[in-house]
Amino acid sequence: MKIFIDTADIGEIREAWAMGAIDGVTTNPSLLSKAGKPIKKAIAEICEVVDGPISAEVLATDTAGILKEGRDLATIHPNVVVKVPLIPDGLKAVRQLTSEGIKTNVTLCFSPSQALLAAKAGATYISPFVGRLDDLSEDGMVLAQQIVTIYENYAFETQVLVASVRHPLHMVQAALMGAHVATIPFKVITQLIKHPMTDLGLARFLEDAKQIPKD
Ligand code: E4P
């Protein structure tokens, strides 16, 4: 299973990459606004750190505009994946970008029927937003599982990228259901590592080591 980091913060990206925890990066306009840099500059900087898929989202909402922005983003680096919203014009753009060999990540997916159409359009990734469904008291992981099942039923090549992950349990559930990727904030990466028994055990080993006779 692949893990992407869901941030545009270059410090967090460097740290996660150094740990070997991540295979790629997802960004969105909200995350990029926090990074405080022009989009193309921020994405280029990320591409220098991480050798893997880097999602950069278009801001246009019409097919011609999405195609123009998508082609432009794709020139930044061969690892750039153009992130496109799940709207009719977006799907038309995905179909065209795919035929040009440009990778796409269809974002803001909230239903299995949307995911089916994204796969038909040839999307490289589909991003179901599980946390935002949980926020509405709907189980977001059920959606992720439905998409995994539908794609397996028909051997679609589109990869399920579980997004809007809020906590380690989302991550573990995504892995158990066989999702291809989960994109997770830096905070969740640190939560995945942490275990109180590890800290306790290490503290005890270091304490006991003081009793070992010196050479
Ligand atoms: C990533 O591709 C999505 O944009 C992101 O996971 C959304 O997360 P949020 O619901 O926490 O904003």
PDB file of C-alpha atoms and ligand atoms in Angstrom:
ATOM      1  CA  MET A   1       0.000   0.000   0.000  1.00  0.00           C
ATOM      2  CA  LYS A   2       1.194   3.473  -0.823  1.00  0.00           C
ATOM      3  CA  ILE A   3       1.086   6.387   1.625  1.00  0.00           C
ATOM      4  CA  PHE A   4       0.982   9.977   0.430  1.00  0.00           C
ATOM      5  CA  ILE A   5       1.330  12.965   2.730  1.00  0.00           C
ATOM      6  CA  ASP A   6      -1.550  15.445   2.579  1.00  0.00           C
ATOM      7  CA  THR A   7       0.219  18.780   2.991  1.00  0.00           C
ATOM      8  CA  ALA A   8       2.064  21.538   1.156  1.00  0.00           C
ATOM      9  CA  ASP A   9       4.328  22.217   4.139  1.00  0.00           C
ATOM     10  CA  ILE A  10       7.834  21.507   2.836  1.00  0.00           C
ATOM     11  CA  GLY A  11       9.222  20.934   6.353  1.00  0.00           C
ATOM     12  CA  GLU A  12       6.660  18.198   7.057  1.00  0.00           C
ATOM     13  CA  ILE A  13       7.271  16.683   3.621  1.00  0.00           C
ATOM     14  CA  ARG A  14      11.043  16.562   4.168  1.00  0.00           C
ATOM     15  CA  GLU A  15      10.580  14.933   7.601  1.00  0.00           C
ATOM     16  CA  ALA A  16       8.142  12.262   6.331  1.00  0.00           C
ATOM     17  CA  TRP A  17      10.316  11.521   3.273  1.00  0.00           C
ATOM     18  CA  ALA A  18      13.412  11.136   5.496  1.00  0.00           C
ATOM     19  CA  MET A  19      11.518   8.543   7.599  1.00  0.00           C
ATOM     20  CA  GLY A  20      10.689   6.530   4.463  1.00  0.00           C
ATOM     21  CA  ALA A  21       7.028   6.899   5.378  1.00  0.00           C
ATOM     22  CA  ILE A  22       5.706   8.344   2.141  1.00  0.00           C
ATOM     23  CA  ASP A  23       5.532   7.534  -1.553  1.00  0.00           C
ATOM     24  CA  GLY A  24       3.991  10.790  -2.775  1.00  0.00           C
ATOM     25  CA  VAL A  25       2.231  14.037  -1.861  1.00  0.00           C
ATOM     26  CA  THR A  26      -1.260  15.472  -2.272  1.00  0.00           C
ATOM     27  CA  THR A  27      -1.993  19.175  -2.084  1.00  0.00           C
ATOM     28  CA  ASN A  28      -5.141  21.223  -2.527  1.00  0.00           C
ATOM     29  CA  PRO A  29      -5.805  24.977  -2.717  1.00  0.00           C
ATOM     30  CA  SER A  30      -6.500  25.181   1.030  1.00  0.00           C
ATOM     31  CA  LEU A  31      -3.196  23.468   1.888  1.00  0.00           C
ATOM     32  CA  LEU A  32      -1.283  25.605  -0.643  1.00  0.00           C
ATOM     33  CA  SER A  33      -2.772  28.794   0.775  1.00  0.00           C
ATOM     34  CA  LYS A  34      -1.167  27.890   4.129  1.00  0.00           C
ATOM     35  CA  ALA A  35       2.224  27.309   2.448  1.00  0.00           C
ATOM     36  CA  GLY A  36       2.160  30.952   1.336  1.00  0.00           C
ATOM     37  CA  LYS A  37       3.989  30.452  -1.985  1.00  0.00           C
ATOM     38  CA  PRO A  38       2.825  30.638  -5.628  1.00  0.00           C
ATOM     39  CA  ILE A  39       1.376  27.258  -6.680  1.00  0.00           C
ATOM     40  CA  LYS A  40       3.947  26.353  -9.343  1.00  0.00           C
ATOM     41  CA  LYS A  41       6.871  27.333  -7.083  1.00  0.00           C
ATOM     42  CA  ALA A  42       5.479  25.287  -4.164  1.00  0.00           C
ATOM     43  CA  ILE A  43       4.869  22.218  -6.356  1.00  0.00           C
ATOM     44  CA  ALA A  44       8.332  22.446  -7.963  1.00  0.00           C
ATOM     45  CA  GLU A  45       9.911  22.612  -4.499  1.00  0.00           C
ATOM     46  CA  ILE A  46       7.974  19.499  -3.392  1.00  0.00           C
ATOM     47  CA  CYS A  47       9.054  17.647  -6.558  1.00  0.00           C
ATOM     48  CA  GLU A  48      12.697  18.288  -5.624  1.00  0.00           C
ATOM     49  CA  VAL A  49      12.210  16.513  -2.276  1.00  0.00           C
ATOM     50  CA  VAL A  50       9.900  13.595  -3.113  1.00  0.00           C
ATOM     51  CA  ASP A  51      10.420  11.201  -5.989  1.00  0.00           C
ATOM     52  CA  GLY A  52       6.813  10.082  -6.418  1.00  0.00           C
ATOM     53  CA  PRO A  53       3.370  11.280  -7.522  1.00  0.00           C
ATOM     54  CA  ILE A  54       2.681  14.913  -6.486  1.00  0.00           C
ATOM     55  CA  SER A  55      -0.948  16.051  -6.865  1.00  0.00           C
ATOM     56  CA  ALA A  56      -1.524  19.687  -7.856  1.00  0.00           C
ATOM     57  CA  GLU A  57      -5.092  20.909  -8.208  1.00  0.00           C
ATOM     58  CA  VAL A  58      -6.545  23.047 -11.000  1.00  0.00           C
ATOM     59  CA  LEU A  59      -8.656  26.069 -10.072  1.00  0.00           C
ATOM     60  CA  ALA A  60     -10.643  26.272 -13.320  1.00  0.00           C
ATOM     61  CA  THR A  61     -14.092  24.670 -13.447  1.00  0.00           C
ATOM     62  CA  ASP A  62     -14.669  24.587 -17.216  1.00  0.00           C
ATOM     63  CA  THR A  63     -13.118  21.949 -19.486  1.00  0.00           C
ATOM     64  CA  ALA A  64     -11.001  24.359 -21.549  1.00  0.00           C
ATOM     65  CA  GLY A  65      -9.689  26.065 -18.422  1.00  0.00           C
ATOM     66  CA  ILE A  66      -8.958  22.759 -16.649  1.00  0.00           C
ATOM     67  CA  LEU A  67      -7.078  21.498 -19.720  1.00  0.00           C
ATOM     68  CA  LYS A  68      -5.015  24.691 -19.949  1.00  0.00           C
ATOM     69  CA  GLU A  69      -4.109  24.651 -16.253  1.00  0.00           C
ATOM     70  CA  GLY A  70      -3.606  20.886 -16.188  1.00  0.00           C
ATOM     71  CA  ARG A  71      -1.182  20.924 -19.122  1.00  0.00           C
ATOM     72  CA  ASP A  72       0.677  23.820 -17.503  1.00  0.00           C
ATOM     73  CA  LEU A  73       0.942  22.037 -14.120  1.00  0.00           C
ATOM     74  CA  ALA A  74       2.158  18.886 -15.891  1.00  0.00           C
ATOM     75  CA  THR A  75       5.134  20.833 -17.297  1.00  0.00           C
ATOM     76  CA  ILE A  76       6.479  21.450 -13.768  1.00  0.00           C
ATOM     77  CA  HIS A  77       7.781  17.880 -13.383  1.00  0.00           C
ATOM     78  CA  PRO A  78       6.979  14.406 -14.818  1.00  0.00           C
ATOM     79  CA  ASN A  79       5.755  13.331 -11.339  1.00  0.00           C
ATOM     80  CA  VAL A  80       2.968  15.923 -11.246  1.00  0.00           C
ATOM     81  CA  VAL A  81      -0.557  14.476 -11.102  1.00  0.00           C
ATOM     82  CA  VAL A  82      -3.269  16.943 -12.132  1.00  0.00           C
ATOM     83  CA  LYS A  83      -6.038  17.083  -9.546  1.00  0.00           C
ATOM     84  CA  VAL A  84      -9.448  17.719 -11.085  1.00  0.00           C
ATOM     85  CA  PRO A  85     -12.821  18.223  -9.336  1.00  0.00           C
ATOM     86  CA  LEU A  86     -15.517  15.595  -9.874  1.00  0.00           C
ATOM     87  CA  ILE A  87     -17.857  17.675 -12.063  1.00  0.00           C
ATOM     88  CA  PRO A  88     -18.982  17.030 -15.678  1.00  0.00           C
ATOM     89  CA  ASP A  89     -16.423  19.464 -17.137  1.00  0.00           C
ATOM     90  CA  GLY A  90     -13.784  17.871 -14.940  1.00  0.00           C
ATOM     91  CA  LEU A  91     -14.521  14.389 -16.279  1.00  0.00           C
ATOM     92  CA  LYS A  92     -14.294  15.654 -19.871  1.00  0.00           C
ATOM     93  CA  ALA A  93     -10.907  17.174 -19.060  1.00  0.00           C
ATOM     94  CA  VAL A  94      -9.744  13.948 -17.359  1.00  0.00           C
ATOM     95  CA  ARG A  95     -10.601  11.945 -20.466  1.00  0.00           C
ATOM     96  CA  GLN A  96      -8.552  14.320 -22.632  1.00  0.00           C
ATOM     97  CA  LEU A  97      -5.608  14.627 -20.212  1.00  0.00           C
ATOM     98  CA  THR A  98      -5.456  10.826 -19.928  1.00  0.00           C
ATOM     99  CA  SER A  99      -5.307  10.505 -23.724  1.00  0.00           C
ATOM    100  CA  GLU A 100      -2.340  12.924 -23.646  1.00  0.00           C
ATOM    101  CA  GLY A 101      -0.538  10.751 -21.076  1.00  0.00           C
ATOM    102  CA  ILE A 102      -1.061  13.206 -18.206  1.00  0.00           C
ATOM    103  CA  LYS A 103      -1.900  11.560 -14.861  1.00  0.00           C
ATOM    104  CA  THR A 104      -5.007  12.732 -12.997  1.00  0.00           C
ATOM    105  CA  ASN A 105      -6.427  12.596  -9.489  1.00  0.00           C
ATOM    106  CA  VAL A 106     -10.196  13.108  -9.430  1.00  0.00           C
ATOM    107  CA  THR A 107     -11.009  14.865  -6.203  1.00  0.00           C
ATOM    108  CA  LEU A 108     -14.042  15.656  -4.037  1.00  0.00           C
ATOM    109  CA  CYS A 109     -15.615  12.216  -4.543  1.00  0.00           C
ATOM    110  CA  PHE A 110     -18.535  11.527  -2.211  1.00  0.00           C
ATOM    111  CA  SER A 111     -20.431   8.676  -3.913  1.00  0.00           C
ATOM    112  CA  PRO A 112     -19.699   5.325  -5.594  1.00  0.00           C
ATOM    113  CA  SER A 113     -21.499   6.439  -8.781  1.00  0.00           C
ATOM    114  CA  GLN A 114     -19.131   9.414  -9.067  1.00  0.00           C
ATOM    115  CA  ALA A 115     -16.182   7.050  -8.630  1.00  0.00           C
ATOM    116  CA  LEU A 116     -17.481   4.739 -11.347  1.00  0.00           C
ATOM    117  CA  LEU A 117     -17.642   7.634 -13.823  1.00  0.00           C
ATOM    118  CA  ALA A 118     -14.169   8.858 -12.871  1.00  0.00           C
ATOM    119  CA  ALA A 119     -12.811   5.390 -13.684  1.00  0.00           C
ATOM    120  CA  LYS A 120     -14.705   5.372 -16.997  1.00  0.00           C
ATOM    121  CA  ALA A 121     -13.061   8.725 -17.834  1.00  0.00           C
ATOM    122  CA  GLY A 122      -9.663   7.112 -17.249  1.00  0.00           C
ATOM    123  CA  ALA A 123      -8.627   8.786 -13.987  1.00  0.00           C
ATOM    124  CA  THR A 124      -5.319   7.611 -12.533  1.00  0.00           C
ATOM    125  CA  TYR A 125      -6.615   8.107  -8.962  1.00  0.00           C
ATOM    126  CA  ILE A 126     -10.014   8.644  -7.352  1.00  0.00           C
ATOM    127  CA  SER A 127     -10.096  10.492  -4.029  1.00  0.00           C
ATOM    128  CA  PRO A 128     -13.057   9.639  -1.768  1.00  0.00           C
ATOM    129  CA  PHE A 129     -13.145  12.159   1.106  1.00  0.00           C
ATOM    130  CA  VAL A 130     -13.844   9.860   4.045  1.00  0.00           C
ATOM    131  CA  GLY A 131     -13.367  12.343   6.901  1.00  0.00           C
ATOM    132  CA  ARG A 132     -15.748  14.904   5.439  1.00  0.00           C
ATOM    133  CA  LEU A 133     -18.450  12.193   5.213  1.00  0.00           C
ATOM    134  CA  ASP A 134     -17.765  11.192   8.828  1.00  0.00           C
ATOM    135  CA  ASP A 135     -18.261  14.877   9.708  1.00  0.00           C
ATOM    136  CA  LEU A 136     -21.818  14.525   8.340  1.00  0.00           C
ATOM    137  CA  SER A 137     -22.375  11.356  10.419  1.00  0.00           C
ATOM    138  CA  GLU A 138     -22.050   9.129   7.351  1.00  0.00           C
ATOM    139  CA  ASP A 139     -19.376   6.407   7.473  1.00  0.00           C
ATOM    140  CA  GLY A 140     -16.785   7.528   4.924  1.00  0.00           C
ATOM    141  CA  MET A 141     -14.948   4.205   4.964  1.00  0.00           C
ATOM    142  CA  VAL A 142     -18.096   2.498   3.632  1.00  0.00           C
ATOM    143  CA  LEU A 143     -17.750   4.658   0.515  1.00  0.00           C
ATOM    144  CA  ALA A 144     -14.068   3.720   0.176  1.00  0.00           C
ATOM    145  CA  GLN A 145     -14.951   0.010   0.452  1.00  0.00           C
ATOM    146  CA  GLN A 146     -17.734   0.354  -2.163  1.00  0.00           C
ATOM    147  CA  ILE A 147     -15.313   1.947  -4.612  1.00  0.00           C
ATOM    148  CA  VAL A 148     -12.666  -0.747  -4.016  1.00  0.00           C
ATOM    149  CA  THR A 149     -15.324  -3.424  -4.694  1.00  0.00           C
ATOM    150  CA  ILE A 150     -16.653  -1.759  -7.854  1.00  0.00           C
ATOM    151  CA  TYR A 151     -13.162  -1.262  -9.282  1.00  0.00           C
ATOM    152  CA  GLU A 152     -12.232  -4.879  -8.489  1.00  0.00           C
ATOM    153  CA  ASN A 153     -15.485  -6.174 -10.054  1.00  0.00           C
ATOM    154  CA  TYR A 154     -14.582  -4.629 -13.388  1.00  0.00           C
ATOM    155  CA  ALA A 155     -10.770  -4.548 -13.155  1.00  0.00           C
ATOM    156  CA  PHE A 156     -10.595  -0.772 -13.514  1.00  0.00           C
ATOM    157  CA  GLU A 157      -7.035   0.524 -13.392  1.00  0.00           C
ATOM    158  CA  THR A 158      -7.972   3.678 -11.466  1.00  0.00           C
ATOM    159  CA  GLN A 159      -6.377   3.592  -8.014  1.00  0.00           C
ATOM    160  CA  VAL A 160      -8.403   4.280  -4.878  1.00  0.00           C
ATOM    161  CA  LEU A 161      -6.717   7.094  -2.938  1.00  0.00           C
ATOM    162  CA  VAL A 162      -8.421   7.387   0.441  1.00  0.00           C
ATOM    163  CA  ALA A 163      -8.421  11.112   1.280  1.00  0.00           C
ATOM    164  CA  SER A 164      -9.575  13.383   4.078  1.00  0.00           C
ATOM    165  CA  VAL A 165      -8.060  10.932   6.550  1.00  0.00           C
ATOM    166  CA  ARG A 166      -8.460  12.122  10.128  1.00  0.00           C
ATOM    167  CA  HIS A 167      -6.911   9.417  12.335  1.00  0.00           C
ATOM    168  CA  PRO A 168      -4.885   6.153  12.364  1.00  0.00           C
ATOM    169  CA  LEU A 169      -8.003   3.952  12.293  1.00  0.00           C
ATOM    170  CA  HIS A 170      -8.942   5.361   8.857  1.00  0.00           C
ATOM    171  CA  MET A 171      -5.467   4.401   7.680  1.00  0.00           C
ATOM    172  CA  VAL A 172      -5.650   0.857   9.067  1.00  0.00           C
ATOM    173  CA  GLN A 173      -9.153   0.342   7.611  1.00  0.00           C
ATOM    174  CA  ALA A 174      -7.945   1.583   4.209  1.00  0.00           C
ATOM    175  CA  ALA A 175      -5.067  -0.921   4.310  1.00  0.00           C
ATOM    176  CA  LEU A 176      -7.357  -3.792   5.366  1.00  0.00           C
ATOM    177  CA  MET A 177      -9.800  -3.159   2.510  1.00  0.00           C
ATOM    178  CA  GLY A 178      -6.977  -3.088  -0.033  1.00  0.00           C
ATOM    179  CA  ALA A 179      -7.161   0.591  -1.017  1.00  0.00           C
ATOM    180  CA  HIS A 180      -4.184   1.416  -3.228  1.00  0.00           C
ATOM    181  CA  VAL A 181      -3.222   4.630  -1.406  1.00  0.00           C
ATOM    182  CA  ALA A 182      -4.128   6.675   1.655  1.00  0.00           C
ATOM    183  CA  THR A 183      -3.139  10.314   1.865  1.00  0.00           C
ATOM    184  CA  ILE A 184      -2.646  11.431   5.418  1.00  0.00           C
ATOM    185  CA  PRO A 185      -1.695  14.605   7.277  1.00  0.00           C
ATOM    186  CA  PHE A 186       1.703  14.731   9.009  1.00  0.00           C
ATOM    187  CA  LYS A 187      -0.007  14.549  12.405  1.00  0.00           C
ATOM    188  CA  VAL A 188      -1.522  11.145  11.526  1.00  0.00           C
ATOM    189  CA  ILE A 189       1.904   9.856  10.409  1.00  0.00           C
ATOM    190  CA  THR A 190       3.283  10.689  13.857  1.00  0.00           C
ATOM    191  CA  GLN A 191       0.239   9.038  15.481  1.00  0.00           C
ATOM    192  CA  LEU A 192       0.825   5.875  13.423  1.00  0.00           C
ATOM    193  CA  ILE A 193       4.355   5.584  14.811  1.00  0.00           C
ATOM    194  CA  LYS A 194       3.617   6.359  18.443  1.00  0.00           C
ATOM    195  CA  HIS A 195       2.894   3.609  20.995  1.00  0.00           C
ATOM    196  CA  PRO A 196       3.177   4.084  24.781  1.00  0.00           C
ATOM    197  CA  MET A 197       4.505   0.529  25.225  1.00  0.00           C
ATOM    198  CA  THR A 198       7.380   1.345  22.851  1.00  0.00           C
ATOM    199  CA  ASP A 199       8.266   4.442  24.890  1.00  0.00           C
ATOM    200  CA  LEU A 200       7.946   2.542  28.199  1.00  0.00           C
ATOM    201  CA  GLY A 201       9.988  -0.389  26.917  1.00  0.00           C
ATOM    202  CA  LEU A 202      12.723   1.875  25.598  1.00  0.00           C
ATOM    203  CA  ALA A 203      12.901   3.855  28.854  1.00  0.00           C
ATOM    204  CA  ARG A 204      13.272   0.588  30.811  1.00  0.00           C
ATOM    205  CA  PHE A 205      16.002  -0.755  28.483  1.00  0.00           C
ATOM    206  CA  LEU A 206      17.968   2.473  28.814  1.00  0.00           C
ATOM    207  CA  GLU A 207      17.572   2.441  32.611  1.00  0.00           C
ATOM    208  CA  ASP A 208      18.678  -1.230  32.869  1.00  0.00           C
ATOM    209  CA  ALA A 209      21.607  -0.547  30.544  1.00  0.00           C
ATOM    210  CA  LYS A 210      23.103   1.670  33.286  1.00  0.00           C
ATOM    211  CA  GLN A 211      23.686  -1.538  35.351  1.00  0.00           C
ATOM    212  CA  ILE A 212      25.711  -3.221  32.599  1.00  0.00           C
ATOM    213  CA  PRO A 213      29.386  -3.350  33.652  1.00  0.00           C
ATOM    214  CA  LYS A 214      31.664  -1.105  31.560  1.00  0.00           C
ATOM    215  CA  ASP A 215      34.550  -2.634  29.559  1.00  0.00           C
TER     216      ASP A 215
HETATM  217  C1  E4P B   1      -6.522  15.365  -0.509  1.00  0.00           C
HETATM  218  O1  E4P B   1      -6.375  15.030  -1.645  1.00  0.00           O
HETATM  219  C2  E4P B   1      -7.705  16.112  -0.037  1.00  0.00           C
HETATM  220  O2  E4P B   1      -7.743  17.376  -0.623  1.00  0.00           O
HETATM  221  C3  E4P B   1      -7.647  16.198   1.462  1.00  0.00           C
HETATM  222  O3  E4P B   1      -7.379  14.900   1.965  1.00  0.00           O
HETATM  223  C4  E4P B   1      -8.888  16.789   2.093  1.00  0.00           C
HETATM  224  O4  E4P B   1      -8.763  16.667   3.478  1.00  0.00           O
HETATM  225  P1  E4P B   1      -9.678  17.482   4.520  1.00  0.00           P
HETATM  226  O5  E4P B   1     -11.081  16.975   4.412  1.00  0.00           O
HETATM  227  O6  E4P B   1      -9.064  17.190   5.847  1.00  0.00           O
HETATM  228  O7  E4P B   1      -9.567  18.929   4.129  1.00  0.00           O
END
